[in-house]
Each structure stands twice: as structure tokens, then as C-alpha cells.
CSV table of C-alpha atoms in Angstrom, one decimal:
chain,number,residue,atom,x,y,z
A,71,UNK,CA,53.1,107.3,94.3
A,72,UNK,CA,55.8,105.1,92.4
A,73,UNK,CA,58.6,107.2,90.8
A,74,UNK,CA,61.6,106.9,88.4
A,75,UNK,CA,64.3,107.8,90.7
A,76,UNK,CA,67.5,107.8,89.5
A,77,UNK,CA,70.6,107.3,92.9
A,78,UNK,CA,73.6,108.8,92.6
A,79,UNK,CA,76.2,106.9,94.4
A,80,UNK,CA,76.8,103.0,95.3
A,81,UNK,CA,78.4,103.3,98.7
A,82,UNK,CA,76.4,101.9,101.9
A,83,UNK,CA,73.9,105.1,101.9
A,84,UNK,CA,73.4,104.7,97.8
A,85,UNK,CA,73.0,101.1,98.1
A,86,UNK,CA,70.4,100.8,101.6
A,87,UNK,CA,68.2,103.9,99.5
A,88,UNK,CA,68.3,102.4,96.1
A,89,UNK,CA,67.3,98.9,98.1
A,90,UNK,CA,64.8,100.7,99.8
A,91,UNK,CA,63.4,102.7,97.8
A,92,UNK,CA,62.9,99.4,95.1
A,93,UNK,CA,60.7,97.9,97.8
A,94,UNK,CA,58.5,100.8,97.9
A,95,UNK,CA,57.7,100.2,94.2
A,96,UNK,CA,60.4,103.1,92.5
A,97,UNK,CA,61.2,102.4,89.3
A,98,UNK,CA,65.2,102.7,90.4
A,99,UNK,CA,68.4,103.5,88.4
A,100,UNK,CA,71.6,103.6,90.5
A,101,UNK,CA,74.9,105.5,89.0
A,102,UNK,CA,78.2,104.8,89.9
A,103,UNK,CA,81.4,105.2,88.1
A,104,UNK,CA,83.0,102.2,90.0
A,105,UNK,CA,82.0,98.8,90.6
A,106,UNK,CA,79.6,98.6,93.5
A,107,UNK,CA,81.7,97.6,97.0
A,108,UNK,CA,85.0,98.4,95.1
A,109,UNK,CA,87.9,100.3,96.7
A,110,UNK,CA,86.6,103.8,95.4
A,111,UNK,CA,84.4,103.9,98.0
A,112,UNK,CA,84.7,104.9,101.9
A,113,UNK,CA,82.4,101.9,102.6
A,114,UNK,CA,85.1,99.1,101.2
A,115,UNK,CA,87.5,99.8,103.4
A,116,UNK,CA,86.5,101.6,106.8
A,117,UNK,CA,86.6,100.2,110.1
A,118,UNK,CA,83.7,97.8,109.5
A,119,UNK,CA,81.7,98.8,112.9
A,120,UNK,CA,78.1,99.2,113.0
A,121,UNK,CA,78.3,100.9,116.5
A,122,UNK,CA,75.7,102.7,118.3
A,123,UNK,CA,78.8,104.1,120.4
A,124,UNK,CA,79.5,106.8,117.0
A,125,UNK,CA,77.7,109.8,118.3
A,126,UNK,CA,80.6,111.6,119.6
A,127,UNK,CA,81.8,114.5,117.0
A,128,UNK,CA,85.5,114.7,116.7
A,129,UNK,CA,85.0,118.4,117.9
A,130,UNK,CA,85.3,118.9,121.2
A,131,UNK,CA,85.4,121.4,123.9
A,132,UNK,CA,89.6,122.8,123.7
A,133,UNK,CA,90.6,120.9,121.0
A,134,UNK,CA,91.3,124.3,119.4
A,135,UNK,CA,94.2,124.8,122.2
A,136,UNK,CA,95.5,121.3,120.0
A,137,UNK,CA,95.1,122.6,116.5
A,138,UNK,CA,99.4,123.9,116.5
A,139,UNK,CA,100.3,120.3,117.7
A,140,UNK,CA,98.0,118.8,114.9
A,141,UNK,CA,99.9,120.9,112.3
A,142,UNK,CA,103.2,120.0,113.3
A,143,UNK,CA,102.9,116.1,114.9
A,144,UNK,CA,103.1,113.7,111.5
A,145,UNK,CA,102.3,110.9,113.9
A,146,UNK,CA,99.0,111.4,115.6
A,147,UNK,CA,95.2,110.1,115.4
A,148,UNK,CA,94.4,113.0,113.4
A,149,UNK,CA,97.0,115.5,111.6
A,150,UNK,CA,96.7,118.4,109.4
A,151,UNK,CA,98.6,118.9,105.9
A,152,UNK,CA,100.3,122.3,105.9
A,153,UNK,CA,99.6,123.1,102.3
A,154,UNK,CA,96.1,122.8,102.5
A,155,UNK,CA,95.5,124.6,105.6
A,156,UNK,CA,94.5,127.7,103.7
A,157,UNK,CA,91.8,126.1,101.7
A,158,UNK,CA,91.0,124.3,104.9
A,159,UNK,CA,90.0,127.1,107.3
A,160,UNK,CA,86.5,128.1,106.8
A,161,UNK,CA,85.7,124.2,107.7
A,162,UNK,CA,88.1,124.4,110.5
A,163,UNK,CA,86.8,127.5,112.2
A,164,UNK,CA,82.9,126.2,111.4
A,165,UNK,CA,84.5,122.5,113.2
A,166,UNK,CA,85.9,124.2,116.1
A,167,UNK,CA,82.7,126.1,116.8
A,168,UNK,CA,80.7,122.9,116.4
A,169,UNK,CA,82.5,121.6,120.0
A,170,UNK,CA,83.2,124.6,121.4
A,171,UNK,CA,81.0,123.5,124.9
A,172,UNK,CA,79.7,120.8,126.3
A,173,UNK,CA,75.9,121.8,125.5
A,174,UNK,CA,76.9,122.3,121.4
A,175,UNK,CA,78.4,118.4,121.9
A,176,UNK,CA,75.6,117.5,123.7
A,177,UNK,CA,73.3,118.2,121.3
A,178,UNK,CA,75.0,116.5,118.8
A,179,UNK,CA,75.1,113.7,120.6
A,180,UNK,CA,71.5,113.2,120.6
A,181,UNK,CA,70.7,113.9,117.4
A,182,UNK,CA,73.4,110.9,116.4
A,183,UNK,CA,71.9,109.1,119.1
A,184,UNK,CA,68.8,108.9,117.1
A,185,UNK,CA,70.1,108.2,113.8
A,186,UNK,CA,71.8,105.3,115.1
A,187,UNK,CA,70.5,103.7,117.7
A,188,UNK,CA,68.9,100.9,116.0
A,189,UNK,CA,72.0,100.8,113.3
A,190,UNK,CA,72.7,97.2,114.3
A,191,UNK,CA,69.0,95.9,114.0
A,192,UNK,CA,68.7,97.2,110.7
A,193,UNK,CA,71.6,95.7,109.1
A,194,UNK,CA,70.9,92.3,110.3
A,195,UNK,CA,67.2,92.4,109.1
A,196,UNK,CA,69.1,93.9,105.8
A,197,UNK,CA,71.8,91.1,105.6
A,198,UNK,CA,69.0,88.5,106.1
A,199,UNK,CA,67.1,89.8,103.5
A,200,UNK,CA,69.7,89.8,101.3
A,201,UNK,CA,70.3,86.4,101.4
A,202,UNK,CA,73.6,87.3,102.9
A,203,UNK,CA,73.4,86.7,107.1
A,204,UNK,CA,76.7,86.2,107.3
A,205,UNK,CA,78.0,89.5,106.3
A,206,UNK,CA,76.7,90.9,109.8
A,207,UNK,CA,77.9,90.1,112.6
A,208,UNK,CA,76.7,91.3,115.9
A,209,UNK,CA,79.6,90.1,118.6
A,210,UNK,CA,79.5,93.8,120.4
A,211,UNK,CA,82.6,95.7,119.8
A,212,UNK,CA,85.1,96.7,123.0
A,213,UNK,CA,87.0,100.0,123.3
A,214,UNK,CA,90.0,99.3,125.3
A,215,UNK,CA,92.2,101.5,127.9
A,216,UNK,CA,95.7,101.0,129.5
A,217,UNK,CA,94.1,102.6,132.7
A,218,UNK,CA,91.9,104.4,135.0
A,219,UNK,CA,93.6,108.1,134.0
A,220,UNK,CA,92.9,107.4,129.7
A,221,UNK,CA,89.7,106.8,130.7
A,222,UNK,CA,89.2,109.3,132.4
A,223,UNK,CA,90.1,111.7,129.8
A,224,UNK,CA,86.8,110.0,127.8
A,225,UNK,CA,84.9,110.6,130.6
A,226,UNK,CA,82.6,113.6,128.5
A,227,UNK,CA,82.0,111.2,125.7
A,228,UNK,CA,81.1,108.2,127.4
A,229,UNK,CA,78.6,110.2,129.8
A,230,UNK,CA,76.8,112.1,126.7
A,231,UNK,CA,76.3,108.0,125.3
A,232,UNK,CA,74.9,106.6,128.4
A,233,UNK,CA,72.7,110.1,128.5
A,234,UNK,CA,71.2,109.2,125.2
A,235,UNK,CA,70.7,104.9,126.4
A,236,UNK,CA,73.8,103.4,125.3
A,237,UNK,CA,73.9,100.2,126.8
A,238,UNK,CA,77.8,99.1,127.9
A,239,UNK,CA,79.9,97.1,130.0
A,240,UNK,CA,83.0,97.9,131.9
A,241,UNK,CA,85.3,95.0,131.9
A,242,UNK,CA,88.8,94.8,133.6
A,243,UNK,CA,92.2,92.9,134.4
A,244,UNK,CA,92.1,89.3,134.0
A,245,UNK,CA,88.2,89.8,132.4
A,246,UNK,CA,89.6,91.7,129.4
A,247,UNK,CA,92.4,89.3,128.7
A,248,UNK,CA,90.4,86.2,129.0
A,249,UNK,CA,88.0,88.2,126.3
A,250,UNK,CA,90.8,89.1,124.1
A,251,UNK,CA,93.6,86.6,124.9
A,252,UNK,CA,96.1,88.5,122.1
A,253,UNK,CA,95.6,91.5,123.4
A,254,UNK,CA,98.8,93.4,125.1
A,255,UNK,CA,98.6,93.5,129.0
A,256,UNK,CA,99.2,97.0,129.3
A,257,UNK,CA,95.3,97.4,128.1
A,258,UNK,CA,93.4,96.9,132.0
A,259,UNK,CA,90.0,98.4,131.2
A,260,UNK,CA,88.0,97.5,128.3
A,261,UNK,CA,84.6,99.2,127.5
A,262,UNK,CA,82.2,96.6,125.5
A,263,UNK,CA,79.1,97.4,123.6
A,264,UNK,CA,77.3,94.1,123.3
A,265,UNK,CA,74.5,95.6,120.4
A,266,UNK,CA,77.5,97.0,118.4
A,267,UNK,CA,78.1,94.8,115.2
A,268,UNK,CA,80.5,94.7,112.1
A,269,UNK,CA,80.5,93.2,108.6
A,270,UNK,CA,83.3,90.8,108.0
A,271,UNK,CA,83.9,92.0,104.3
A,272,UNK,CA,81.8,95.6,103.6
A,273,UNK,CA,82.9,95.4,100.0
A,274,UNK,CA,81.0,92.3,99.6
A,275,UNK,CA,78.4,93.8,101.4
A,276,UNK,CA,77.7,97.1,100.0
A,277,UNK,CA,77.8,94.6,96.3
A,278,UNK,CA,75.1,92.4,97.8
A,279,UNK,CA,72.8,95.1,98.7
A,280,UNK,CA,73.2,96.2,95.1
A,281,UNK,CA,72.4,93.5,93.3
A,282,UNK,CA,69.3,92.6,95.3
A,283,UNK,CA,67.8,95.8,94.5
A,284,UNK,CA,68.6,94.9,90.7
A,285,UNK,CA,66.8,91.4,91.5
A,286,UNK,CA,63.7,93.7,92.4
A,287,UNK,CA,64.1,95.6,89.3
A,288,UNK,CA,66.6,98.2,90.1
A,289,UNK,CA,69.1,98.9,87.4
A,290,UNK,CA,72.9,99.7,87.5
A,291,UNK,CA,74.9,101.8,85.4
A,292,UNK,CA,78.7,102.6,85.9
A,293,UNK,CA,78.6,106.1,84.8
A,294,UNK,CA,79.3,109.3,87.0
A,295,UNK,CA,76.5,112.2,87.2
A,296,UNK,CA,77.7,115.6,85.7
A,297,UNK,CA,74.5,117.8,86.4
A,298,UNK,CA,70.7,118.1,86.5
A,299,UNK,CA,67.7,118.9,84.0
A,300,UNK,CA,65.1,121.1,84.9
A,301,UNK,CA,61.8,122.3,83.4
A,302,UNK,CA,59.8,124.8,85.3
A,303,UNK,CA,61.6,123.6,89.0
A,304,UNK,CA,60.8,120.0,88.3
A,305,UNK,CA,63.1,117.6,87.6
A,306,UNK,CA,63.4,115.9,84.0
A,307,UNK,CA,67.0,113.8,84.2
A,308,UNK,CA,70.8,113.7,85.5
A,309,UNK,CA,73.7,114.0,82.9
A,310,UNK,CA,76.1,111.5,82.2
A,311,UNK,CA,78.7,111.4,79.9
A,312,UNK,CA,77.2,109.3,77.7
A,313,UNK,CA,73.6,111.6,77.5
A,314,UNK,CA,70.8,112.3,80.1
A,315,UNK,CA,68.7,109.8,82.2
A,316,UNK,CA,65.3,110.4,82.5
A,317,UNK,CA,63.6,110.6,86.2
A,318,UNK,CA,61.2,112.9,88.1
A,319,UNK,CA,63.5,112.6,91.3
A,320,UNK,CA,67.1,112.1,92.4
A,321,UNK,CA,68.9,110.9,95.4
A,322,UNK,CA,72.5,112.6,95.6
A,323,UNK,CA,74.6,109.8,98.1
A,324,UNK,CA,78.2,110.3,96.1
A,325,UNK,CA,80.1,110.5,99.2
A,326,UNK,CA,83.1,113.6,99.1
A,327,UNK,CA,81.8,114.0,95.6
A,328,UNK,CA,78.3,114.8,96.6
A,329,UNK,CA,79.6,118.7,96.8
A,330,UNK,CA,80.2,119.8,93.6
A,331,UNK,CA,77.3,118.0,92.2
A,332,UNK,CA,74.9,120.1,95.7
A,333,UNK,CA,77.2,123.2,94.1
A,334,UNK,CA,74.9,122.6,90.8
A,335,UNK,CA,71.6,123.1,92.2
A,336,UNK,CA,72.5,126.1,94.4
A,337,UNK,CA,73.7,124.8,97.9
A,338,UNK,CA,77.4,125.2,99.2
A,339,UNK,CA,77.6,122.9,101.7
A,340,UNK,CA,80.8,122.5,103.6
A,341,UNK,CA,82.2,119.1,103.2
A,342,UNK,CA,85.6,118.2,103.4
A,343,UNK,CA,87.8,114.5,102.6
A,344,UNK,CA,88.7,113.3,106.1
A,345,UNK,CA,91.0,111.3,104.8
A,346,UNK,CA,91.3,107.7,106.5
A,347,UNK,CA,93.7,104.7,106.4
A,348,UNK,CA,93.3,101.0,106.9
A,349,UNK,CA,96.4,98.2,106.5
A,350,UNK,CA,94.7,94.4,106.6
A,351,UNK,CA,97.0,91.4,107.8
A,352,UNK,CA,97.0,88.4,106.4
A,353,UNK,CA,97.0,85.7,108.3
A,354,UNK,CA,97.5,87.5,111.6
A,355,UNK,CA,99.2,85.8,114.3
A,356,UNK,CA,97.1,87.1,116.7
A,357,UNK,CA,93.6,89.2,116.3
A,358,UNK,CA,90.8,89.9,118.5
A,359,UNK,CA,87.3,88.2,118.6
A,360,UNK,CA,85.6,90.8,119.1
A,361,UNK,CA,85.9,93.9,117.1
A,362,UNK,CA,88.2,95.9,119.8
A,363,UNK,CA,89.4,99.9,119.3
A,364,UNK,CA,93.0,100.6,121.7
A,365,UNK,CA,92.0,103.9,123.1
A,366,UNK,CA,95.5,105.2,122.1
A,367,UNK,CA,95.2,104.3,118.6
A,368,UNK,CA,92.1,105.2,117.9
A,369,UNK,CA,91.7,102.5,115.2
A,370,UNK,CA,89.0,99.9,114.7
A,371,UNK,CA,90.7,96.5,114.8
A,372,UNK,CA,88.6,93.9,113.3
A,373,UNK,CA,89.0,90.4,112.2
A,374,UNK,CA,87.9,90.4,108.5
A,375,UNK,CA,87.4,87.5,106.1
A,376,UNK,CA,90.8,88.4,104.4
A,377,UNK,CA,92.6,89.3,107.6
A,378,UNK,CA,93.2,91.7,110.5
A,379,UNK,CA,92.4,95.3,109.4
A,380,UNK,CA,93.1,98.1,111.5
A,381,UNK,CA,91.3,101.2,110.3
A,382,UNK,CA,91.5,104.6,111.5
A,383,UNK,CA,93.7,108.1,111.1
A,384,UNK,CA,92.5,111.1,110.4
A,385,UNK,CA,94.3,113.1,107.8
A,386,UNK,CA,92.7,116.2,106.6
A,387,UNK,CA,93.8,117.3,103.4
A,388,UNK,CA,92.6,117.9,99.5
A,389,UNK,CA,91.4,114.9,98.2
A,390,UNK,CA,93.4,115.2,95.0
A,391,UNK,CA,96.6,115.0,97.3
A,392,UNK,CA,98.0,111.9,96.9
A,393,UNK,CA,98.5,109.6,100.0
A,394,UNK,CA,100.5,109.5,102.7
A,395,UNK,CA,101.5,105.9,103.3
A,396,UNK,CA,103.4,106.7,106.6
A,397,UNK,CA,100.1,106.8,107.7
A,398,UNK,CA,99.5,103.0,106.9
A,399,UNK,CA,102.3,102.7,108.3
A,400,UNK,CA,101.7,104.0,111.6
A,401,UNK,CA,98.6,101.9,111.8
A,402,UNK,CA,101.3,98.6,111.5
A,403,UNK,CA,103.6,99.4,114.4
A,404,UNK,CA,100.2,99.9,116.6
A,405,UNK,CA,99.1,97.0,116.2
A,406,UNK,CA,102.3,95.3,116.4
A,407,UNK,CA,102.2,96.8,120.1
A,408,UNK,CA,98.6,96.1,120.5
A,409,UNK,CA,98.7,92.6,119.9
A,410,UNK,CA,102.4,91.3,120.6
A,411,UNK,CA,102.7,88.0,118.8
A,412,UNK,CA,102.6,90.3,115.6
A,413,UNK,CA,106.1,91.6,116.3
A,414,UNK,CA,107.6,87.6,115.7
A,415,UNK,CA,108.4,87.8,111.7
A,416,UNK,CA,106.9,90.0,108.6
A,417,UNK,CA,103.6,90.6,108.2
A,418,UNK,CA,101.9,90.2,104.5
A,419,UNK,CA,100.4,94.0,104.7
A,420,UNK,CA,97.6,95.6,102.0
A,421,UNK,CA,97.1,99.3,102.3
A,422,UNK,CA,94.2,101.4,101.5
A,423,UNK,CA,93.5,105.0,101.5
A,424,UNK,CA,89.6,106.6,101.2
A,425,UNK,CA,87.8,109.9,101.8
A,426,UNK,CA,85.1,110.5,104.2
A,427,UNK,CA,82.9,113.1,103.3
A,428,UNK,CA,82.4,115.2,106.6
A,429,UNK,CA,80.7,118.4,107.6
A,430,UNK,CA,82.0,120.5,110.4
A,431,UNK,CA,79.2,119.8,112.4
A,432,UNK,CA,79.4,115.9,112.5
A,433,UNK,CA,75.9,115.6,111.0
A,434,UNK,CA,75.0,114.5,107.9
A,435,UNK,CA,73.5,116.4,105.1
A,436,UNK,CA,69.6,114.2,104.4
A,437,UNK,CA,67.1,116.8,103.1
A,438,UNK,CA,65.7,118.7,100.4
A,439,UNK,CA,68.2,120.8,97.2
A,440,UNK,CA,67.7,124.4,97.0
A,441,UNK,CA,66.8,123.8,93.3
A,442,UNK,CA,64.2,121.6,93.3
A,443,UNK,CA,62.4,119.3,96.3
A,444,UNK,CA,62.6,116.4,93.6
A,445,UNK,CA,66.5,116.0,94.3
A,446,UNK,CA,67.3,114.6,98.0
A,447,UNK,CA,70.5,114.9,99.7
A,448,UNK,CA,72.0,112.0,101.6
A,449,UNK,CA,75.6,112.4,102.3
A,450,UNK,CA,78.0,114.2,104.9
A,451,UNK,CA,78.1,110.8,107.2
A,452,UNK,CA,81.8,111.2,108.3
A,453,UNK,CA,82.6,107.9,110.5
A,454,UNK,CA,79.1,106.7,111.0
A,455,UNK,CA,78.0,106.4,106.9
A,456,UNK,CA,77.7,101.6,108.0
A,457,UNK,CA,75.8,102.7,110.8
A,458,UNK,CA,73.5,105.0,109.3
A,459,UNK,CA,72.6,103.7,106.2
A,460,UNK,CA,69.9,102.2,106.6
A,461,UNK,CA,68.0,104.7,108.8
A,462,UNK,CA,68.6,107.2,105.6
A,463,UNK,CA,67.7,105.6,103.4
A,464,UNK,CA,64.6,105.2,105.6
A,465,UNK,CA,64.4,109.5,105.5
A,466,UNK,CA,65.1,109.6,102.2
A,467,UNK,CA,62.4,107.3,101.1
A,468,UNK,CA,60.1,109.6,102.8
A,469,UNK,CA,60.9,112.8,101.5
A,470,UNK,CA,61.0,111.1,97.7
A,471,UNK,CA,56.9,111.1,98.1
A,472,UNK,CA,55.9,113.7,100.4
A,473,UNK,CA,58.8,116.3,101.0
A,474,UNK,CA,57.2,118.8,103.1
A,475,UNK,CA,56.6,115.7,105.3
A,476,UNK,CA,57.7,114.8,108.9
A,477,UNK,CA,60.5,113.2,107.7
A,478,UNK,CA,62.3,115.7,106.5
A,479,UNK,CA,64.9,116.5,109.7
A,480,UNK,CA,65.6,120.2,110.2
A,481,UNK,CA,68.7,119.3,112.3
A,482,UNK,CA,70.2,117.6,108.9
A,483,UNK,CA,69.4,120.3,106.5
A,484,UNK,CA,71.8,121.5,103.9
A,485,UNK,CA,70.6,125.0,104.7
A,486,UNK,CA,71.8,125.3,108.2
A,487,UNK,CA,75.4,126.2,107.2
A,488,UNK,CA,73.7,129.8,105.8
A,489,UNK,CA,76.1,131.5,103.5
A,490,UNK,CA,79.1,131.7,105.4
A,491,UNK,CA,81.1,129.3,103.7
């Protein structure tokens, strides 16, 4: 059953649906108010890593003994504006619930598991498609400790991966530096993923998958969606600023904006900007080969075409707060002391800021509206949106032509949050 379908949002899980869904003969529009791949986007300028390895929730069991520390340490993996905590605490009570025991995380775990386990395989049958090869890369990716004790304090998370048949490596000492020559010598124990992969320049990426779905007859309009038309429950078109689009079904992948627009049709889904940082290097004096994450940094460090870019933080705040470049900042000086030969002379340094949209829970929101079965939901991804775009926008393809069908995950429902929130 071909249908118009118009997708709302040009990020990785926009572009993968609108591609798909063009190859199952939809006549597609895709709205965006940017530039496909620009820097609006949370899939320009995140860590790059299409990893398997992203199935462990930042919830877990105590973290709410750390919640007073995140409020008051400026410096950390993952702080806490004070201003917003108020507007904050419905999703922070739902988060904390989410990892509250091992058997909540577990479960978790294998749901994620499922989602993207074959994230890797995907994007390179995607990237070869697009005529692009080069824009995935699949060299594994490494998570690197200083010792025995830091690793042991992953130990949960890196049981609950092998549980669910993630494959990895444990490399040490002399290995690891022969691997990663530039990396600091305090790092003895290095973790490496060989199926995990990355995209040298997502921007270009996310732009590529674009325009070969407009090469197949998809059609791109830079325009934002304001609301929905109905008739008797079925959909007739999405408003714009400049008038409504006609189409019989809708894909809603707008990233942190996806809420307002679920708000519309009658579903208050939690979603929150966890707002993330990356600084890129130019020229680096030193970088790794393989995509490589310090385990006390918490930052993807991966050689891109324009440089070394060291993505990570976690700042939750309002995403009309403006940014906090201390946390760019902070991302510099680690790798400065994650890859010495950095701290010889200035560094040429670009800064980024973007919001990924996350749900306490860690899962993403892929299923149905409460308005109207003819408007799909695909957002929510948090840190795994690369890896799991293309297994959406398998889903969503799915439930566009038969959404009481098999395909339509219970576990990612927008309705499992109730009316709390």
C-alpha cells in the first residue's frame, strides 16, 4: 500500500525512515527547518560511534546516593543546572526509578540489545548504498581504563553486554599502547569492540542519506511542522508556516522537539535535552586509530575528517538555556591528558553544543500517536539515535502499512509513561 508520508525531522532517524520508506514505494516529503546534516541537529556533532556496546542506561542502581554531588560538582561527566532542577524533577524521579536494580537495568539492556545489535551492518549496507562507503567505517571502537579497580566499577555494565552476545576483547599493557601509540600510559586495560564502527563526518552523512532518498523521488522542504489535520481520526496534512501539506500518514523523528509536536495529538511523553558537548582539533598532534572512549572522561574520541573530536558531557538543563562552554572546555584539558603530545603548543579548537532528546527510561519512543495510528513516533534515542537508525526506521516502515502489526514494539510505546508526568 504506497502512501504520501510526510517525515518530520532530518536527523539520522528522519533521514534512514524517509530513505526507507522511499524504497518501499512512499510517495515521501521530509521537513526540516535546517539544512539536512547541519549543526542543528544531535546527529552533526555527537560522538560518531555506531556501537553495539550503547545498551547501558545512564540510570543505575545508587546513582540516586550521587544526585547532591551532580548538583554541586561543575566539572563532572554529567552535571545538573540548579535553576532548572524544579522543572526537572518529574524526569528525574521517573530516571532514578528506571535503574533502581539490577533486574530494571537488565531489562533494559536487552531490549537495547535488540535494537542495536546489527547497528553496524546496517550502516555499512546504508553507506554503500548511498554511493558513500567511505562515510562508515568499521575499525571496532576501544573503551579504555587506567586499571584493574575502574574496571571493576563497570563490572554490572559490561556483564549485562556479554549477557545479551556482545562480542569484546580485553587488551592490556604494552598491547594497548602498541594499538594506540598516543595514548597516555596511565590507561593499562583497554576494552575493544571489533563490530563497533563510526562515521568520519555524520553531517555529511546524515546529508547523503537525504539526498538519495530525493534521487528516489523523495522531496525536501526546509520548513518546521506546527500541527496536524484531521478528519474523522484520519490524517489529512501537517502545518507549516507557509500552509498545510497534504499526506495520509506522518513520521514525527524531530529530535528534543518531537514533544511539543506528540503534546498536539494527545501524548505527554517525558523527554528531556541532555545536553551534550564536543570540541574537534585540528590537526591533532596526536589521535587514536581506533575510535577509543577514556573511562574517566567518558567521551568518544574519534579521529574525524576535520580533526580529533572528543564528544561527550552530560549537562541536563532547559534547552533554551544557553551553553555552557566550560563544558567544551573540560573536554580540551582531557584530552590534553589523554593523549600527551597535545599539551606541546595551542590547539586550533571548534566547539559545539546539541540536545539529545532522552526519556527516563533510556528507550526510545517508536510507535503509534494517541490521536490517530496514521502518525508514528520515532524519537527519544538519547546516545544511541547513529546506532539505531536504521533498525527504526525499519519499525517505522512497518507500522506506516499495517499498525496493529508485529512491529509495533510494546516496550517502546509512548503510552507506557501513563499519566504521571
Amino acid at each position: 500500500m504506497t502512501r504520501r508520508v510526510i517525515v518530520i525531522g532530518a536527523g539520522i532517524v528522519g533521514a534512514c525512515t524517509a530513505l526507507e520508506l522511499v524504497r518501499r514505494g512512499h510517495a515521501v516529503t521530509i521537513l526540516d527547518p535546517g539544512q539536512p546534516g547541519g549543526p542543528h541537529a544531535a546527529s552533526y556533532g555527537n560522538g560518531s560511534w555506531i556501537s553495539p556496546a550503547s545498551t547501558i542506561p545512564m540510570s543505575m542502581p545508587g546513582l540516586w546516593k550521587k544526585v547532591p554531588g551532580l548538583l554541586l560538582d561543575t566539572h563532572g561527566p554529567l552535571v545538573i543546572r540548579w535553576k532548572d532542577l524544579p522543572r526537572l524533577a518529574p524526569w528525574l524521579l521517573r530516571f532514578l526509578a528506571a535503574g533502581a536494580s539490577v533486574e530494571k537495568v537488565a531489562n533494559t539492556v536487552r531490549i537495547l540489545s535488540d535494537l542495536l545489535r546489527d547497528g553496524p551492518s546496517r550502516h555499512l549496507r546504508v553507506a554503500q548504498d548511498i554511493g558513500a562507503p567511505e562515510l562508515v567505517r568499521q575499525s571496532g571502537l576501544i573503551y579504555a581504563y587506567t586499571d584493574h579497580e575502574s574496571l571493576a566499577k563497570d563490572d554490572l555494565a559490561w556483564r549485562l553486554r556479554k549477557e545479551n552476545g556482545l562480542q569484546y576483547e580485553r587488551i592490556e599493557g604494552e598491547r594497548l599502547q602498541a594499538l594506540i601509540p598516543a595514548l597516555d600510559r596511565r590507561y593499562q586495560i583497554g576494552l575493544l569492540v571489533p563490530s563497533g564502527a563510526h562515521s568520519p563526518d555524520t553531517g555529511a552523512y546524515v546529508a547523503r542519506i537525504v539526498s538519495q532518498a530525493c534521487k528516489l523521488g523523495a522531496v525536501f522542504r526546509q520548513e518546521r511542522a506546527s500541527g496536524f489535520r484531521f478528519d474523522k481520526g484520519r490524517l489529512q496534512g501537517v502545518d507549516t508556516p507557509s500552509g498545510a501539506l497534504a499526506c495520509d500518514a506522518a513520521v514525527v523523528a524531530a529530535g528534543i522537539w518531537s514533544r511539543p509536536l506528540a503534546k498536539t495529538l494527545g501524548d505527554r511523553i517525558p523527554l528531556i535535552s541532555e545536553r551534550g558537548y564536543h570540541v574537534t582539533i585540528a590537526s591533532p598532534a596526536a589521535a587514536p586509530a581506533i575510535p577509543l572512549m577514556p573511562c574517566d572522561g567518558r567521551m568518544a574520541n574519534t579521529l574525524m575528517t576535520d580533526g580529533l573530536r572528543c564528544s561527550g558531557q552530560v549537562e541536563l538543563a532547559a534547552v533554551d538555556a544557553p551553553a555552557d562552554w566550560r563544558r567544551a572546555d573540560i573536554l580540551v584539558e582531557h584530552a590534553r591528558r589523554t593523549y600527551p603530545a597535545l599539551s606541546n603548543g595551542e590547539l586550533t579548537v571548534s566547539k559545539w553544543m546539541g540536545h539529545r532528546p532522552s526519556t527516563p527510561d533510556g528507550l526510545p519512543v517508536i510507535g503509534l500517536s494517541s490521536r490517530s495510528s496514521d502518525v508514528v513516533y520515532a524519537f527519544g534515542h538519547g546516545h544511541m539515535g547513529l546506532c539505531a537508525g536504521p533498525a527504526t526506521a525499519e519499525l517505522v516502515a512497518l507500522m506506516i502499512v499495517e499498525p496493529d502489526g508485529p512491529s509495533n514494539p510494546s516496550q517502546f510505546s509512548p503510552r507506557r509513561f501513563g499519566k504521571l508526568f
